[in-house]
Short mmCIF file of C-alpha atoms and ligand atoms in Angstrom, two decimals:
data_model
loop_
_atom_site.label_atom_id
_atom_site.label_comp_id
_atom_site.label_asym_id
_atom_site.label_seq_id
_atom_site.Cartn_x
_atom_site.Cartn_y
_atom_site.Cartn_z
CA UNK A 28 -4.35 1.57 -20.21
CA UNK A 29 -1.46 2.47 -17.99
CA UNK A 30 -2.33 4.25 -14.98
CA UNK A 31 -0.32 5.44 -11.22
CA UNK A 32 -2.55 5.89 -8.56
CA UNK A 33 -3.00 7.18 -4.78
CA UNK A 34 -4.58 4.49 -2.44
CA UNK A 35 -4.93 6.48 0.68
CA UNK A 36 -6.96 4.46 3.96
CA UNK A 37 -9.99 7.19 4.98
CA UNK A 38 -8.61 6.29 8.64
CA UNK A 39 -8.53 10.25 9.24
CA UNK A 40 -6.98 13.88 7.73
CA UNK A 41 -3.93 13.24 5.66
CA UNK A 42 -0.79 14.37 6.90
CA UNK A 43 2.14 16.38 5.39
CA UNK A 44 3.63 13.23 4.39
CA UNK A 45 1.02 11.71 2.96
CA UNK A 46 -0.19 14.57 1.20
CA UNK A 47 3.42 14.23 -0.26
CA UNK A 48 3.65 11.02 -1.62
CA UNK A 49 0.10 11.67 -2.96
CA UNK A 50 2.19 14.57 -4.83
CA UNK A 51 4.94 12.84 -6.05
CA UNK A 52 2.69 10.02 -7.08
CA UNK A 53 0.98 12.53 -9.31
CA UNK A 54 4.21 13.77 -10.62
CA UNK A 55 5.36 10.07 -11.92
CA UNK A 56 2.26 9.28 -13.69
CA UNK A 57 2.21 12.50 -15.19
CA UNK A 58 5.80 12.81 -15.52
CA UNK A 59 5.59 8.92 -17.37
CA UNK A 60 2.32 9.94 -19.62
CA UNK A 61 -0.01 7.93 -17.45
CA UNK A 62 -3.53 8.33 -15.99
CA UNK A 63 -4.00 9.19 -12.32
CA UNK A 64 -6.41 7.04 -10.07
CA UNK A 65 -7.65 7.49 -6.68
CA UNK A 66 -8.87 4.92 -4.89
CA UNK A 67 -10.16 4.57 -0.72
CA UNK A 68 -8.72 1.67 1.32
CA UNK A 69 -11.70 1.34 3.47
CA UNK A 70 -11.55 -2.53 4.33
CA UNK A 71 -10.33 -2.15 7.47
CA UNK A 72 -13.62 -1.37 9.22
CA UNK A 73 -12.64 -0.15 12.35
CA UNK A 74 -10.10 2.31 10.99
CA UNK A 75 -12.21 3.83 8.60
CA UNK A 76 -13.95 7.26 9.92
CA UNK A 77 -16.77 8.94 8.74
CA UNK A 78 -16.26 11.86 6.53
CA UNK A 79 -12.52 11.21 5.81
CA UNK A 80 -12.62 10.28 2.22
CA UNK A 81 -14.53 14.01 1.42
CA UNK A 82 -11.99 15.41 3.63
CA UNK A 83 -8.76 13.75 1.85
CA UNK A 84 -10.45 14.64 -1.66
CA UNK A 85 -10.46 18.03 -0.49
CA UNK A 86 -6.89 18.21 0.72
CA UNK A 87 -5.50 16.38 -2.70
CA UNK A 88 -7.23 18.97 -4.92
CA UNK A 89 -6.18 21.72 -2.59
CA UNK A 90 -2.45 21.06 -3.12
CA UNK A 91 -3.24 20.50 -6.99
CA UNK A 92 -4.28 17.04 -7.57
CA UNK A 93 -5.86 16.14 -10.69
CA UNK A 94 -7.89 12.27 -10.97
CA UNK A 95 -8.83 10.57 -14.15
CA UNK A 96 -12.40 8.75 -14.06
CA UNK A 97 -12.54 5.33 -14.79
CA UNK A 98 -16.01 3.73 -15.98
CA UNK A 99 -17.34 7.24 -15.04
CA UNK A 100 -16.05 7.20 -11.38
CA UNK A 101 -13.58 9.98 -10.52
CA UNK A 102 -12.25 7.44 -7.74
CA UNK A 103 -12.95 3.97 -6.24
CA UNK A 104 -13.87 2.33 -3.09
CA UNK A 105 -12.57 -1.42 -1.93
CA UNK A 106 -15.63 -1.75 0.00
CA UNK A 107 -17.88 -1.81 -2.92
CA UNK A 108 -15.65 -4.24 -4.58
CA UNK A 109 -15.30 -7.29 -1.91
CA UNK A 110 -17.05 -9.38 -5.12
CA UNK A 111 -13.81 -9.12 -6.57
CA UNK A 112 -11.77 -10.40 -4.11
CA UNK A 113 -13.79 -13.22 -3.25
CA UNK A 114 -13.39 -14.24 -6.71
CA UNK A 115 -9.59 -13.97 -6.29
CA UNK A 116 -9.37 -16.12 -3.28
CA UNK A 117 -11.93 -18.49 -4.92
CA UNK A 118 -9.37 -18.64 -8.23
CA UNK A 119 -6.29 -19.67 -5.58
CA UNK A 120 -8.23 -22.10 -3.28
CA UNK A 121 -9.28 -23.70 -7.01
CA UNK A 122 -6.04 -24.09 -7.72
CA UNK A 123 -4.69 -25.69 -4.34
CA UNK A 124 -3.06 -22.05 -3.34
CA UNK A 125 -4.53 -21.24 -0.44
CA UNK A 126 -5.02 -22.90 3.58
CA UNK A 127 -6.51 -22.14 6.43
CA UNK A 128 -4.53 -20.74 9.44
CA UNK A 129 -5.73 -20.51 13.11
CA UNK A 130 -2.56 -18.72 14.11
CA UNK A 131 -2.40 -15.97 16.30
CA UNK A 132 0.19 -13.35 16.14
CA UNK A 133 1.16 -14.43 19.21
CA UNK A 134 1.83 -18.10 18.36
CA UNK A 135 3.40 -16.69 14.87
CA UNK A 136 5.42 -14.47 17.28
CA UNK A 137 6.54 -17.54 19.74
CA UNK A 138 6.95 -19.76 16.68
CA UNK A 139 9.39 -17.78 14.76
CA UNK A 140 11.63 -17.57 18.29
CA UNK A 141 12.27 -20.22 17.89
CA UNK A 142 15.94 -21.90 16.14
CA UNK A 143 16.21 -22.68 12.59
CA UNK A 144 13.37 -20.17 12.37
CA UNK A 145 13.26 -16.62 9.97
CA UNK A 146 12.21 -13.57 12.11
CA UNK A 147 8.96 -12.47 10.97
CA UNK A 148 8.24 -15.13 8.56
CA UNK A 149 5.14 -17.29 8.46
CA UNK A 150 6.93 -20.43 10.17
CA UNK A 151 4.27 -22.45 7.89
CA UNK A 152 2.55 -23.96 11.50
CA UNK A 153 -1.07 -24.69 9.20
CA UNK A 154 0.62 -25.54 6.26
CA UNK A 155 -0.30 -29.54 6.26
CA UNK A 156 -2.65 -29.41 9.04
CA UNK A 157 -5.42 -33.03 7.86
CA UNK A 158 -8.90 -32.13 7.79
CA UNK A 159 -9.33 -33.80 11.15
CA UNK A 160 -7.12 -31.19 12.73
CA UNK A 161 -8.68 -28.31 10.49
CA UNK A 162 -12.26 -29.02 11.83
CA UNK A 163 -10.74 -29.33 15.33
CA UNK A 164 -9.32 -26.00 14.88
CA UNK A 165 -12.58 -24.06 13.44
CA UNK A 166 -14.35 -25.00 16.54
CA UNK A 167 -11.91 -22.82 18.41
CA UNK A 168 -10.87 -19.97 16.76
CA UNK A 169 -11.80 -18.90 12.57
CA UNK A 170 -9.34 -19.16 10.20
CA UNK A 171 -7.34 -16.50 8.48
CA UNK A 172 -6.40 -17.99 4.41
CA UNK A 173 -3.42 -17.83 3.53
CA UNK A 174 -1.25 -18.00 0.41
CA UNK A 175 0.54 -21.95 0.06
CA UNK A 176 3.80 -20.32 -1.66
CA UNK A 177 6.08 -21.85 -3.48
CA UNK A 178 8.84 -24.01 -1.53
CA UNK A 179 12.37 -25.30 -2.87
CA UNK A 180 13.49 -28.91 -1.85
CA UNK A 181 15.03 -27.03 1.15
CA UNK A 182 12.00 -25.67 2.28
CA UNK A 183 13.34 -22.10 1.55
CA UNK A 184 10.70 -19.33 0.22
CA UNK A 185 10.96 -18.24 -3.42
CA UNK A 186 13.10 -15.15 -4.01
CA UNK A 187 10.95 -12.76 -6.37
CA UNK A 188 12.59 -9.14 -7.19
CA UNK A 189 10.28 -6.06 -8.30
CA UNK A 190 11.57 -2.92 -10.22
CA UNK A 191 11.71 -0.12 -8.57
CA UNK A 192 12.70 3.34 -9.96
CA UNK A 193 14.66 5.39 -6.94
CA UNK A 194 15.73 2.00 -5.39
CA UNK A 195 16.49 -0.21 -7.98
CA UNK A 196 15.87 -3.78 -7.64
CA UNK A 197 13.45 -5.61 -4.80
CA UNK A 198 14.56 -8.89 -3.66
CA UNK A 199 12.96 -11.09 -1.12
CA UNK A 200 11.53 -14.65 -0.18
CA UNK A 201 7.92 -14.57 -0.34
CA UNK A 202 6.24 -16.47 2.50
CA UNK A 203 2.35 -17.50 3.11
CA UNK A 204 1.30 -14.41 3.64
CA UNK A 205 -2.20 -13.75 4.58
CA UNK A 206 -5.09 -13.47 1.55
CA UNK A 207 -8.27 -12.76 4.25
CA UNK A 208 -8.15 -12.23 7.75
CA UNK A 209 -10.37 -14.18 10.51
CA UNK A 210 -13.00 -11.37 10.38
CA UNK A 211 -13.15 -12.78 6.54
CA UNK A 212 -11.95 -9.23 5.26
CA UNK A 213 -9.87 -9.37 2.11
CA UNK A 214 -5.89 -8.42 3.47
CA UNK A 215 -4.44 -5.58 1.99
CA UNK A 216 -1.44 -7.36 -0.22
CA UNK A 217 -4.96 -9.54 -2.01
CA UNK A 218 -6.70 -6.49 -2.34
CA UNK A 219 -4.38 -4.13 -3.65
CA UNK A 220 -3.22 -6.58 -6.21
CA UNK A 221 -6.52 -7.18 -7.65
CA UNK A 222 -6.96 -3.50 -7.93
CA UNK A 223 -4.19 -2.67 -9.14
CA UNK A 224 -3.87 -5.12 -12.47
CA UNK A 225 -8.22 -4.65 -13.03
CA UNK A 226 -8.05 -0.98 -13.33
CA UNK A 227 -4.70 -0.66 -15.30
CA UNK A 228 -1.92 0.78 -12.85
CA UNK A 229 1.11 -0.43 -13.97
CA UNK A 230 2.90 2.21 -11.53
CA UNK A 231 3.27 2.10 -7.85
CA UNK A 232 4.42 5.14 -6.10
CA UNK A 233 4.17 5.41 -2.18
CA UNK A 234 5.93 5.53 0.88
CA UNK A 235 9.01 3.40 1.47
CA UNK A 236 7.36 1.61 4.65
CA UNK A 237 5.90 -0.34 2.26
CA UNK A 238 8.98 -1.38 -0.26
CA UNK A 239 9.08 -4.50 1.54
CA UNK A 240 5.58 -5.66 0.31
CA UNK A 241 6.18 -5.03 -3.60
CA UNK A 242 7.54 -8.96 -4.18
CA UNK A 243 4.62 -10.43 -2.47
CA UNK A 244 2.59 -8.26 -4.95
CA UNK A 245 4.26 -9.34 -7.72
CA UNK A 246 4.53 -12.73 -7.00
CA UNK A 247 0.64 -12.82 -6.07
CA UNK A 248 0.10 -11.12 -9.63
CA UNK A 249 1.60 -13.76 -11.09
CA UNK A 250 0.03 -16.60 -9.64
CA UNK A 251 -3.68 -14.54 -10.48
CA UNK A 252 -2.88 -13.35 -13.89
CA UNK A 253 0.00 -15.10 -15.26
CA UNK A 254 3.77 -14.72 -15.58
CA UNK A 255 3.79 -11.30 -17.43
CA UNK A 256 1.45 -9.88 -15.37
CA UNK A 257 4.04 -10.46 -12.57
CA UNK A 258 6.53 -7.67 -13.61
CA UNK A 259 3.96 -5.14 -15.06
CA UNK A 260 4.35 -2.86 -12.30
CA UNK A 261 6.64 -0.54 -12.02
CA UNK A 262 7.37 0.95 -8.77
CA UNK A 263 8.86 3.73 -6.81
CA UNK A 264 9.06 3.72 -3.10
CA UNK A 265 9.54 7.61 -1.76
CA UNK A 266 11.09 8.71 1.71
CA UNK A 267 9.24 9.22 4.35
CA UNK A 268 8.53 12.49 6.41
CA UNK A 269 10.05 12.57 9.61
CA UNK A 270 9.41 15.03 12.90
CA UNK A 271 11.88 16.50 14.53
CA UNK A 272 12.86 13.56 16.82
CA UNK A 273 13.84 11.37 13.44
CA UNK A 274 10.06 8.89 13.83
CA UNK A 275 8.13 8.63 11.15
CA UNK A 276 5.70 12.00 11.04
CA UNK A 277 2.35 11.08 12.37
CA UNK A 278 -1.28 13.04 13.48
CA UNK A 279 0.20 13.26 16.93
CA UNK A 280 2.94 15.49 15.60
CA UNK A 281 0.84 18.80 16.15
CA UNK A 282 -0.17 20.82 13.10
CA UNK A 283 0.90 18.23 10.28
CA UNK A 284 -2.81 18.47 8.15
CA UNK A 285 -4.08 20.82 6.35
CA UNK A 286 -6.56 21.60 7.85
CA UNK A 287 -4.47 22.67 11.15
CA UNK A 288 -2.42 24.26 8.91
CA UNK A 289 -4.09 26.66 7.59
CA UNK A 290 -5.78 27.41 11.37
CA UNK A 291 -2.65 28.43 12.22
CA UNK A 292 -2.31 30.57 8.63
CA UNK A 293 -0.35 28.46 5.88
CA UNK A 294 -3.04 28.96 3.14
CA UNK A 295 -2.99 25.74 -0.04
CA UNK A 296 -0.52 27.69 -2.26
CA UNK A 297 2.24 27.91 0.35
CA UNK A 298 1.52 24.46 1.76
CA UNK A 299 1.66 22.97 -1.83
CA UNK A 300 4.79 25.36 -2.54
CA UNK A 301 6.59 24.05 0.92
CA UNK A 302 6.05 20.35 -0.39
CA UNK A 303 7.38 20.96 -3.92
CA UNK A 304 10.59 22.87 -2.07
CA UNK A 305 10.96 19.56 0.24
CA UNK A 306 10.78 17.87 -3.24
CA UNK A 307 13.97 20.26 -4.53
CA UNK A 308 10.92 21.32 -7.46
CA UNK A 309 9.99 24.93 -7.62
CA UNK A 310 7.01 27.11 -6.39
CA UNK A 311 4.44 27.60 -8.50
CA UNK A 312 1.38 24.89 -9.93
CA UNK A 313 2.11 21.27 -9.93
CA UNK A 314 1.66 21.04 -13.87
CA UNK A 315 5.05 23.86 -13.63
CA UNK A 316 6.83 21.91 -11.69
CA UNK A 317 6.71 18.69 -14.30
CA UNK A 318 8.67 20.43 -16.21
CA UNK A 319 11.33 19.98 -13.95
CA UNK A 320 10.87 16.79 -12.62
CA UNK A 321 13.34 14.26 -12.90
CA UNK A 322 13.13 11.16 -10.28
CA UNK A 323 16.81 11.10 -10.26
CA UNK A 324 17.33 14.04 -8.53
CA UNK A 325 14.78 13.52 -6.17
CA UNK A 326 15.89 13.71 -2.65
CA UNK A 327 16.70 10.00 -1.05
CA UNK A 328 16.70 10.96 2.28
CA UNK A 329 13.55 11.48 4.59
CA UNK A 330 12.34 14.99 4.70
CA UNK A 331 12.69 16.22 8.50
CA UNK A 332 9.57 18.23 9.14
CA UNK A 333 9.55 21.00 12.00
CA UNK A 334 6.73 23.12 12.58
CA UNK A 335 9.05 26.12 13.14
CA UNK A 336 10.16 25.48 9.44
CA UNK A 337 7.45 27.64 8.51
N1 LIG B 20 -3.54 2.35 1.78
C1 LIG B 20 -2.15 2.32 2.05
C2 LIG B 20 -1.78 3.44 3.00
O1 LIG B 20 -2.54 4.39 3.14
C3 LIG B 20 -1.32 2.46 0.79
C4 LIG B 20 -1.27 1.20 0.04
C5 LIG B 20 -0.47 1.23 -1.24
O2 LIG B 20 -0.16 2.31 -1.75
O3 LIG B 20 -0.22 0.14 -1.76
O4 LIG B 20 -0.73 3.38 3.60
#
């Protein structure tokens, strides 16, 4: 099967700029012949709020969404599938892939201050720690796993690239990035992985926050599913939607949902008609606007969202 998908978190109402993405996600798989999946990022406890997901569904098929079931589920939860995971952390630790870390981010923070070390990188503190020192450290503080990556004779990170359709190829070093936190929840980059290959989607579109991620993912789908599995995703990381001071839009923004939207009178066809205009696509229903969608003349710059645009 090849499938694209939406992955939203049900951490509240989606914005204009998700509710975007979510759009031009749509458009790709359609656009490329592909199924469309939906699937709730609800590992992240505390984030999660009630009633969201019904809410999001809601907004998605208000601006014209269309899902395809899979296995007779018109979407999917990570919470039900923490089996899976486990497994996948189980298949890496077999194979000598994973170690403990009793970083926090503060020491990672200190650590990578200091010289000869990569800002932001896992400075590989817990790397060799002997089990002497690992039993030491579970007395204080749990352990996060994380992924033993590859290393060259220099010590250096491997450099993995990802396809991406709007912008082009994705090069960086992949470091041990985290596989399950200290609470023992599955991270995203594990989770998403898994997901992704097991239910087909060999098309990523979302926002470009995240274009950073895409050669951990496919160097992690590699190492679970072998070589070819590594490139089997296509991507395509979109702009984001900015507010009027150029950050990236968020809740606090004023009326950016739906929901406040249409308080203050935008009813679903005009918002869905102001997001295909913001898209350069015309008015009308999303399946009339495939007709004219081409990703290469997609806009590449952020779309600057004022509320006295309307
Ligand atoms: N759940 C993530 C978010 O809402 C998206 C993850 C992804 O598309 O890979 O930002």
């Amino acid at each position: 099967m090849h499938a694209g998908r939406y992955a939203p978190s049900p951490s509240g109402d989606l914005h204009l700029g998700n509710l975007r993405t979510g759009m031009l996600a749509w458009l790709f798989a359609r656009w490329s012949g592909r199924e469309f999946l939906l699937r709730f990022e609800d590992l992240d406890a505390e984030r999660t709020v009630e009633g969201a997901e019904a809410q999001q569904l809601e907004d998605l098929h208000a601006v014209g969404l269309t899902f395809d079931s899979q296995h007779g589920h018109s979407s999917i939860r990570q919470s039900e599938r923490l089996s899976l995971y486990t497994r996948a952390i189980e298949q890496l630790t077999e194979s000598g892939l994973t170690f403990e870390c009793f970083c926090s981010r503060k020491d990672i923070r200190e650590a990578t201050r200091a010289p000869h070390a990569t800002p932001g990188v896992y400075p590989g503190t817990c790397r060799n720690l002997s089990e002497a020192e690992r039993a030491h450290r579970r007395a204080e503080r749990p352990a996060s796993l994380r992924l033993r990556a590859d290393r060259d004779d220099d010590g250096a990170a491997p450099q993995v690239s990802a396809q991406d359709l709007l912008l082009g190829e994705i090069t960086a070093g992949v470091d041990d990035f985290v596989l399950q936190r200290n609470d023992g929840a599955p991270a995203y980059n594990l989770a998403v992985v898994v997901d992704d290959h097991l239910t087909g989607v060999d098309q990523v579109v979302r926002a470009d926050d995240l274009a950073a991620s895409a050669p951990s993912q496919a160097y992690l789908r590699g190492l679970l599913y072998g070589t070819e599995a590594a490139s089997e995703v296509v991507y395509a990381h979109v702009p984001l939607v900015l507010n009027a001071d150029g950050r990236r839009l968020a809740k606090r923004d004023g009326a950016v949902t739906r929901s406040a939207l249409r308080e203050q009178g935008l009813k679903d066809e005009a918002l869905r008609e102001m997001l295909l205009d913001s898209l350069g696509l015309p008015a009308g229903t999303l399946a009339a606007a495939l007709e004219s969608f081409d990703p290469a003349s997609l806009p590449r710059e952020p779309w600057v969202f004022r509320p006295t645009d309307l």
